[in-house]
Structures are given as C-alpha cells and as structure tokens.
CSV table of C-alpha atoms in Angstrom, one decimal:
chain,number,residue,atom,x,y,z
D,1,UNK,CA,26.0,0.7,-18.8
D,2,UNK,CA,24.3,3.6,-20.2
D,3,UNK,CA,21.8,2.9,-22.5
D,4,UNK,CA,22.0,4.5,-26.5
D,5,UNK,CA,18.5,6.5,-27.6
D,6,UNK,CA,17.7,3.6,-30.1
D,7,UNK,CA,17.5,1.3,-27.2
D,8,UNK,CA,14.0,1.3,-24.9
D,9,UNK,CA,15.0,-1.4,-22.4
D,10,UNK,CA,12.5,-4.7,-22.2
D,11,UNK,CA,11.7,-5.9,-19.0
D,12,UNK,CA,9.7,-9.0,-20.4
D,13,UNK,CA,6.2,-6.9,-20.7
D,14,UNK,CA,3.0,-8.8,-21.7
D,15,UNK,CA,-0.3,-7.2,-23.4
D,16,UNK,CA,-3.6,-7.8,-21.6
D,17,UNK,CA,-6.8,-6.2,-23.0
D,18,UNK,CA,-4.3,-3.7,-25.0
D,19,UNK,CA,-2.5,-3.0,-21.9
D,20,UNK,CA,0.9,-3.4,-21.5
D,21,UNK,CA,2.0,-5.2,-18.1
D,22,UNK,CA,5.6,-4.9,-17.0
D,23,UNK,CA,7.1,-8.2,-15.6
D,24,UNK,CA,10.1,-7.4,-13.1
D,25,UNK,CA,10.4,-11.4,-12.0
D,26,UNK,CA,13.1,-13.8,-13.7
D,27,UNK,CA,11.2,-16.8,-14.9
D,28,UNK,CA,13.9,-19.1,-14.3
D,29,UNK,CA,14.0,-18.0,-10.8
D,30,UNK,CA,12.3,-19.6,-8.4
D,31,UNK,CA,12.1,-18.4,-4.9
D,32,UNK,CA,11.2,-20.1,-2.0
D,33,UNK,CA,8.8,-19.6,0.6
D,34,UNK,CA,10.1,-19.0,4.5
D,35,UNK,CA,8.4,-19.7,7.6
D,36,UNK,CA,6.4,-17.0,9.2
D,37,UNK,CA,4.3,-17.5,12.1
D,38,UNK,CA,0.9,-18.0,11.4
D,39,UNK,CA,-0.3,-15.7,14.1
D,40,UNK,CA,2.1,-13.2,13.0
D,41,UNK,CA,-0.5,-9.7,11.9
D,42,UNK,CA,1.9,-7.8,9.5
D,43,UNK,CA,1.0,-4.0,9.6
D,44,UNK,CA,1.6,-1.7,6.6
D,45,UNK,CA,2.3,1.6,6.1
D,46,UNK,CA,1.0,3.5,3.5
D,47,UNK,CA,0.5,7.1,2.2
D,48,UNK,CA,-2.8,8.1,0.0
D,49,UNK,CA,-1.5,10.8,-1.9
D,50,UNK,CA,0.1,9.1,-4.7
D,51,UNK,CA,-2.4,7.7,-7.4
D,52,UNK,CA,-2.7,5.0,-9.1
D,53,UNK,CA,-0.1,3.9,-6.5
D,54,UNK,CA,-1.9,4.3,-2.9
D,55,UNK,CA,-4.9,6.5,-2.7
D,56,UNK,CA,-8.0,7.1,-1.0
D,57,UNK,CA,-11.1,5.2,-2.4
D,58,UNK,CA,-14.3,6.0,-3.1
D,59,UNK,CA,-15.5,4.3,0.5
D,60,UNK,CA,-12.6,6.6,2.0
D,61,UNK,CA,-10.2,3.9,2.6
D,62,UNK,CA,-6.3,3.5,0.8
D,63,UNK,CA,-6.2,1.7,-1.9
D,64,UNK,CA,-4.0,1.4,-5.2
D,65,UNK,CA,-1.5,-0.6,-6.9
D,66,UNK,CA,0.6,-0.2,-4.1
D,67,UNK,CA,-2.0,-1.0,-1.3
D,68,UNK,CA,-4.1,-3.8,-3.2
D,69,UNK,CA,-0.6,-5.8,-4.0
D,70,UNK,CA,0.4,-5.3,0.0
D,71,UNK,CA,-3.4,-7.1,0.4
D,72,UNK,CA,-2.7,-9.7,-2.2
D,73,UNK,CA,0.7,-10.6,-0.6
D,74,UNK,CA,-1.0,-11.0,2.6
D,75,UNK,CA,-3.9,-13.4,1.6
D,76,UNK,CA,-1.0,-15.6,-0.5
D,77,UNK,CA,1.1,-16.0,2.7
D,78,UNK,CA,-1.8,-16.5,4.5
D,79,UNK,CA,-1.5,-13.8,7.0
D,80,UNK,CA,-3.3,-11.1,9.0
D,81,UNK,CA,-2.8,-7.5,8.3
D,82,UNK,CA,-3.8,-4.0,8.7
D,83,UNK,CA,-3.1,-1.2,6.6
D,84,UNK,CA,-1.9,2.6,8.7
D,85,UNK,CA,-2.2,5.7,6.5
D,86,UNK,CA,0.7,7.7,7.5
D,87,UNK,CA,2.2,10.9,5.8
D,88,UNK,CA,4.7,10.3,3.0
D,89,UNK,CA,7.6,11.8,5.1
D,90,UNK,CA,6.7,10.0,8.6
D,91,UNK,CA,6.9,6.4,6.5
D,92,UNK,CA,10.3,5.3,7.7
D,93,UNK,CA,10.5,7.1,11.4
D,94,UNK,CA,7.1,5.4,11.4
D,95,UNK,CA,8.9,2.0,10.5
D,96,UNK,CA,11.9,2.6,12.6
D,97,UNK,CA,9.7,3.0,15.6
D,98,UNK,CA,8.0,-0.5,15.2
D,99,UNK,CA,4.6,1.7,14.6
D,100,UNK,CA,3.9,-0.4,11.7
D,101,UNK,CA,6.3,-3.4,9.5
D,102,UNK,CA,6.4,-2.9,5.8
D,103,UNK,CA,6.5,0.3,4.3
D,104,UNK,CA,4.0,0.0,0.9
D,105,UNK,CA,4.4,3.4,-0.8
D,106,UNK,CA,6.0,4.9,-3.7
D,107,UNK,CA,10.1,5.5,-2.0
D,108,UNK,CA,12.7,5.1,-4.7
D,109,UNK,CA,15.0,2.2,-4.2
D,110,UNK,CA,18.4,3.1,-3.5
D,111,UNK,CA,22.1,2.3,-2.3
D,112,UNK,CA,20.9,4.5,0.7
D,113,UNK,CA,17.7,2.8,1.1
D,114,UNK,CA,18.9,-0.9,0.9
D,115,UNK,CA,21.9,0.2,3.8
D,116,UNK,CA,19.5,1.1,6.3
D,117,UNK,CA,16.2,-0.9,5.3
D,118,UNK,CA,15.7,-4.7,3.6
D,119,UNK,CA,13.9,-4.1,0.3
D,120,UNK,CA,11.9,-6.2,-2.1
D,121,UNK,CA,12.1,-6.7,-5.3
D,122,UNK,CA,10.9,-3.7,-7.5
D,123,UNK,CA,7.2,-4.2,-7.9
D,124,UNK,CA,6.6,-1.7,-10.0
D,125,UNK,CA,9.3,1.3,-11.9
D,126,UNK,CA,8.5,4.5,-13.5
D,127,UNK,CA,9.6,4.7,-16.9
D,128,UNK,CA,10.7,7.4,-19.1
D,129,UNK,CA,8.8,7.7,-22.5
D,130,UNK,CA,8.2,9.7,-25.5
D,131,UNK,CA,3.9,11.4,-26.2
D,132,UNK,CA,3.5,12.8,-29.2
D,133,UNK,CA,0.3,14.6,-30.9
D,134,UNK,CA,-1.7,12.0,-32.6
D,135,UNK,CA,-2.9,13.9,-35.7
D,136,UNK,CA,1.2,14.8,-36.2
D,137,UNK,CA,1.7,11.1,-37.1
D,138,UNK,CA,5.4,11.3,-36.3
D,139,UNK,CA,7.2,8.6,-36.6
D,140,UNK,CA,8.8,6.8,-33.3
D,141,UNK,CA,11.6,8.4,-31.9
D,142,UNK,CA,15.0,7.9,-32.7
D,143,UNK,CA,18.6,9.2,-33.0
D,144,UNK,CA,17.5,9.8,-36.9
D,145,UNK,CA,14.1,10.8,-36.4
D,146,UNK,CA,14.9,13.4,-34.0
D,147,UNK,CA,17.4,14.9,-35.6
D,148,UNK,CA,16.2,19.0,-35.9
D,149,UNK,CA,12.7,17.7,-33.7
D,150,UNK,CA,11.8,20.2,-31.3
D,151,UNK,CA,11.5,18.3,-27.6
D,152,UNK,CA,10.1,18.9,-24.6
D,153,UNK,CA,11.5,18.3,-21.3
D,154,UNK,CA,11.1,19.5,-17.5
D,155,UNK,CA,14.0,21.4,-16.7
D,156,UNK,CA,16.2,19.7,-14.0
D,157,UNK,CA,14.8,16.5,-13.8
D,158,UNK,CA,16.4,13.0,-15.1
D,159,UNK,CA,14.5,13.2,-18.4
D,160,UNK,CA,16.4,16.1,-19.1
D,161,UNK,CA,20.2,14.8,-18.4
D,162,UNK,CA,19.0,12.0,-20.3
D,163,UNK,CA,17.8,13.9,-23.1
D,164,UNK,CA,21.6,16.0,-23.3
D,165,UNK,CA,23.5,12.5,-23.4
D,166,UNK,CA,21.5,11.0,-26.1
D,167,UNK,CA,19.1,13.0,-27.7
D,168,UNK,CA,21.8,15.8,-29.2
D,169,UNK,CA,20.2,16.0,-32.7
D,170,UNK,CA,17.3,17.3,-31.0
D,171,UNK,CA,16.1,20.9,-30.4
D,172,UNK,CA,15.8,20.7,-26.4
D,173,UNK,CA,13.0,22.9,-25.1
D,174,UNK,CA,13.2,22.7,-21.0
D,175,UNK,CA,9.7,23.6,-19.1
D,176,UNK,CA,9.5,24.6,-15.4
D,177,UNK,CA,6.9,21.6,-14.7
D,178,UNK,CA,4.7,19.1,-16.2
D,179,UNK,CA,2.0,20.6,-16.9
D,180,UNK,CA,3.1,23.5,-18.7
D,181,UNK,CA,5.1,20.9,-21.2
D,182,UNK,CA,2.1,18.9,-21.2
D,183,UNK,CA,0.0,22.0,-22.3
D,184,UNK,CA,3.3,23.0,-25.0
D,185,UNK,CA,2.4,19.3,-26.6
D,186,UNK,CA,-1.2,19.9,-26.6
D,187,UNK,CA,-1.1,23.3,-28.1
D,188,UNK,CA,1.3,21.9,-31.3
D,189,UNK,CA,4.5,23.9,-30.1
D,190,UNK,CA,7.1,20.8,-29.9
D,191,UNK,CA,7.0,18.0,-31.8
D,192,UNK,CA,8.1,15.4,-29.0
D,193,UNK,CA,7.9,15.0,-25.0
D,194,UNK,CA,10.2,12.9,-23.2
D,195,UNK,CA,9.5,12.7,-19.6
D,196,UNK,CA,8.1,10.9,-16.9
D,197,UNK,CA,5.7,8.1,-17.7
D,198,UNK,CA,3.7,7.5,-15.2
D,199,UNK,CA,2.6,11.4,-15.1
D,200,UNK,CA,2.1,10.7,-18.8
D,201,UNK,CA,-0.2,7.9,-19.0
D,202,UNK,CA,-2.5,9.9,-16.2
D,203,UNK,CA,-2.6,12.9,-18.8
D,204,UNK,CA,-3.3,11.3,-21.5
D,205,UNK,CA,-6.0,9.0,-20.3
D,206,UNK,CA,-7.7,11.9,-18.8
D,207,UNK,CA,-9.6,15.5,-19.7
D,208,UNK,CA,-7.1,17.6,-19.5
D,209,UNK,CA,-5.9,16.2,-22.8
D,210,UNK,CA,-9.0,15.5,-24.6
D,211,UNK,CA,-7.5,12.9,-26.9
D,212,UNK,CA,-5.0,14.9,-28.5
D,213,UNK,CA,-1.5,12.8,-27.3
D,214,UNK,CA,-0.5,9.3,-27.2
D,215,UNK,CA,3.0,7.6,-26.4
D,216,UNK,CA,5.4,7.0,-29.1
D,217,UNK,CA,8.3,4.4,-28.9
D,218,UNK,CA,8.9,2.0,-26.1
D,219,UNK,CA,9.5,2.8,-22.0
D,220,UNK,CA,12.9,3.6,-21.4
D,221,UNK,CA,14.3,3.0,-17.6
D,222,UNK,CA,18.3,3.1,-17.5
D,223,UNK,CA,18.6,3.1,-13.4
D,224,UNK,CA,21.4,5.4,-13.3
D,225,UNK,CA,18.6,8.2,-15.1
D,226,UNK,CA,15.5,6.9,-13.9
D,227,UNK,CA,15.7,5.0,-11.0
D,228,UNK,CA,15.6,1.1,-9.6
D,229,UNK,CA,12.0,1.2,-9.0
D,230,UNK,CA,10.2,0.9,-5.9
D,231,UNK,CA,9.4,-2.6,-3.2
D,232,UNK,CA,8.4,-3.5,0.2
D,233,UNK,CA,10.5,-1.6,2.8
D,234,UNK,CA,10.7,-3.7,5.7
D,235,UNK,CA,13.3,-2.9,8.8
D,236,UNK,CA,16.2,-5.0,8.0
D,237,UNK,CA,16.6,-7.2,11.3
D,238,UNK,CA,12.9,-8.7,9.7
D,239,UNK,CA,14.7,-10.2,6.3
D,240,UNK,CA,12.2,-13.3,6.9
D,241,UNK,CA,9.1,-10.9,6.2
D,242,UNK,CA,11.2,-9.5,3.6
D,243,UNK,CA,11.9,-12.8,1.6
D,244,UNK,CA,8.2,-13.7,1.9
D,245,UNK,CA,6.9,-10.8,0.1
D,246,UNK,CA,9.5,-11.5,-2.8
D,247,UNK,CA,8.1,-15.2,-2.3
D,248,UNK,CA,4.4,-13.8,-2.4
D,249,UNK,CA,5.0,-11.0,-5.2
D,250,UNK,CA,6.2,-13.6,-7.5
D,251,UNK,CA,3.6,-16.1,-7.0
D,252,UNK,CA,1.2,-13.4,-8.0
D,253,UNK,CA,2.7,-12.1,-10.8
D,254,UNK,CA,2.6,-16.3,-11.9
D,255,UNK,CA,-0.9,-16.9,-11.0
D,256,UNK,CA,-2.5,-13.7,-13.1
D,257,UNK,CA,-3.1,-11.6,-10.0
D,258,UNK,CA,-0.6,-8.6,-10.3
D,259,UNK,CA,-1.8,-8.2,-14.1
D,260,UNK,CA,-5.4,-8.2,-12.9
D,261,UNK,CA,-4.5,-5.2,-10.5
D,262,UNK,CA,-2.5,-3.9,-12.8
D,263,UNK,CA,-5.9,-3.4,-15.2
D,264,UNK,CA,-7.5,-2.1,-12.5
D,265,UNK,CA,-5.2,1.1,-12.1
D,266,UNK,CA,-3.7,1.4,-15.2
D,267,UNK,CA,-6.1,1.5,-18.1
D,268,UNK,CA,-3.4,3.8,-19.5
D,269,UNK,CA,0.2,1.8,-19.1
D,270,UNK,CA,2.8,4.3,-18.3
D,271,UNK,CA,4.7,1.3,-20.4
C-alpha cells in the first residue's frame, strides 16, 4: 500500500542521547536460537567503501555499522570469525564460491536477492526525509505546507517518483546529483529537499554544510519507493547460519548493543 505525504512510516524508533534509533524487530516475537557447531569459524564478507556502514578504520582495518554488528553477532552466538574485504561487486561470486559465508555489506534486499540467497532480517534501511534551512523556520512538511514550496530532488532516483505521486502541490526542482541539491539548499534557492537520508545526515553533520540544514518531518520508507532495507546474505543451503543471525541481531537489539553501535556511527540519525 502506498503510503499518503502526511504519513512518515514508524518503525518503533527510540531516542538515545538525542539520537533517534530505528527498531526493525517485533517485540512480541521471539525467535529461537538453532544449533551451530561450536567449532564452526563463520567468515564475512565485507566491502570498505560504504560509510558509516563498512569502512576502513583509523588502524586500517573494516569497520562500521555493518561490520561491528557482524562482530557483535559473532561473540553472542559464541562463534569464531574472520572478516574478508572484498570489492562491492565480487560480494556474491565471492559467496557463491564458498570464499567466505555471510555477505555483511550494504546490498538492497529484494524478490531477486531472497530467490537466489537466504537473507536476514533488515538490520538497518535507508529512509527518505525532508532538510530544510534552519534560519527559514519552515514548518514540517506536508500536503498543506507544500503547496507552492519549491523542492528539491535528484532527478531519476526514487525520491523523485515519490515526490510526483504525493508531493503535486509542490514546485519540483530535479538536480543531476546530491551534491549539487545539497549546495541549492545551502545557498537558499529551494525551500525543501526530499531525498535520501542517509546521504543527508552525513551532510548535515559535516563541513560541507557548516550548520546551515537540519531534517524536517519524520523518515519516510514505503518499500515499493525506497527499498526493504538491507541483512546478512548467507547462501541459502546454510538457512541454519541464517536463522542464528536473526536469533543474534535480535538479542542485541534487546540487550542495548545495536543502539550502542548505532551512537557510535550515527551521531547524525538519518531517522
């Protein structure tokens, strides 16, 4: 069901030193633990091009949301691991030829995806959301408030065929990247941006901004627009590794340990 402009979709978030912490685990749910062999070493495969997801530290190793929460999995199940840094586009040959056996990296969960591969839970999605000038003090976006509101938007992408379902009152001003509608909202020439979060929250906590933008309104993420999220990829003959990292993922998020990652590389919450 597609969702209207008035409605951000609430996945259960929680605020943690002013941050705000997306929960994607059903409370009533509880999942249970399979056997793994204890001997078992479980090798990951990540890419470190992707911050705050999986990048290289400061000591030159991966690390990340991404890479810490394949670490943290590991020491609740009480296994070995390693983790491989592969390029992005190997990933899956890589896991298809038994070179590694979870894929931890930023690869969109799809129909596709879940036919050829077994796939966590998402551990973490990208939202759509609205930044705004902060000396403009415009109100939070809506179907009323952006009525004759100049808004931003890369051309092509998602937050674009979003904005031309539900945003019509709006005057739509598409940008070839980023950057250059980051640089439009800076500069004072459209009142609203609507595009990815994630992307977003990076800007705005960093230089190139200097201060001038915050988010406005809530995250939005309708999977038909923006995507299911991403998970674990593990090959799917190896379900048993699959089901303990839901196991695992949820006992973190439970026990305090995904938030306290979470803080670690988000100070800015794309949500």
């Amino acid at each position: 069901m597609l969702l209207p402009l008035t409605f951000a979709l609430n996945i259960g978030a929680v605020q943690a030193q002013g941050v705000n912490i997306p929960n994607f685990w059903d409370p009533r749910t509880q999942l249970e633990r399979p056997e793994l062999p204890a001997t078992r070493t479980i090798r990951f495969l990540v890419d470190d091009d992707f911050p705050p997801l999986h990048f290289p530290g400061l000591d030159g190793n991966p690390t990340g949301l991404s890479v810490e929460l394949a670490r943290a999995a590991c020491e609740r199940l009480g296994l070995t691991c390693t983790v491989q840094v592969r390029r992005f586009d190997t990933l899956l040959n890589a896991l298809n030829e038994k070179q590694g056996d979870v894929v931890a990296a930023a690869i969109p969960i799809t129909a596709d995806l879940r036919r050829g591969y077994a796939v966590t839970g998402p551990y973490f999605k990208i939202p759509a959301r609205f930044a705004v000038r902060r000396d403009k003090n415009l109100p939070a976006p809506d179907a009323k408030t952006l009525q004759g509101k100049s808004l931003g938007v890369v051309g092509g992408t998602a937050h674009e065929a979003y904005a031309k379902s539900f945003m019509g009152g709006a005057s739509l001003k598409p940008y070839p990247e980023l950057a250059a509608a980051q640089t439009a909202l800076k500069a004072g020439e459209i009142d609203y941006l609507f595009a990815d979060g994630l992307g977003l929250a990076l800007w705005i906590g960093g230089e190139e901004a200097a201060g001038c933008c915050d988010f406005s309104g809530g995250p939005y993420l309708e999977s038909r627009f923006f995507g299911e999220g991403i998970g674990f990829i593990t090959r799917t003959e190896d379900d048993g590794l699959r089901r303990a990292l839901d196991f695992a993922l949820q006992q973190l998020w439970r026990e305090g340990r995904y938030a306290e990652l979470y803080l670690r590389f988000f100070p800015i919450s794309p949500y």
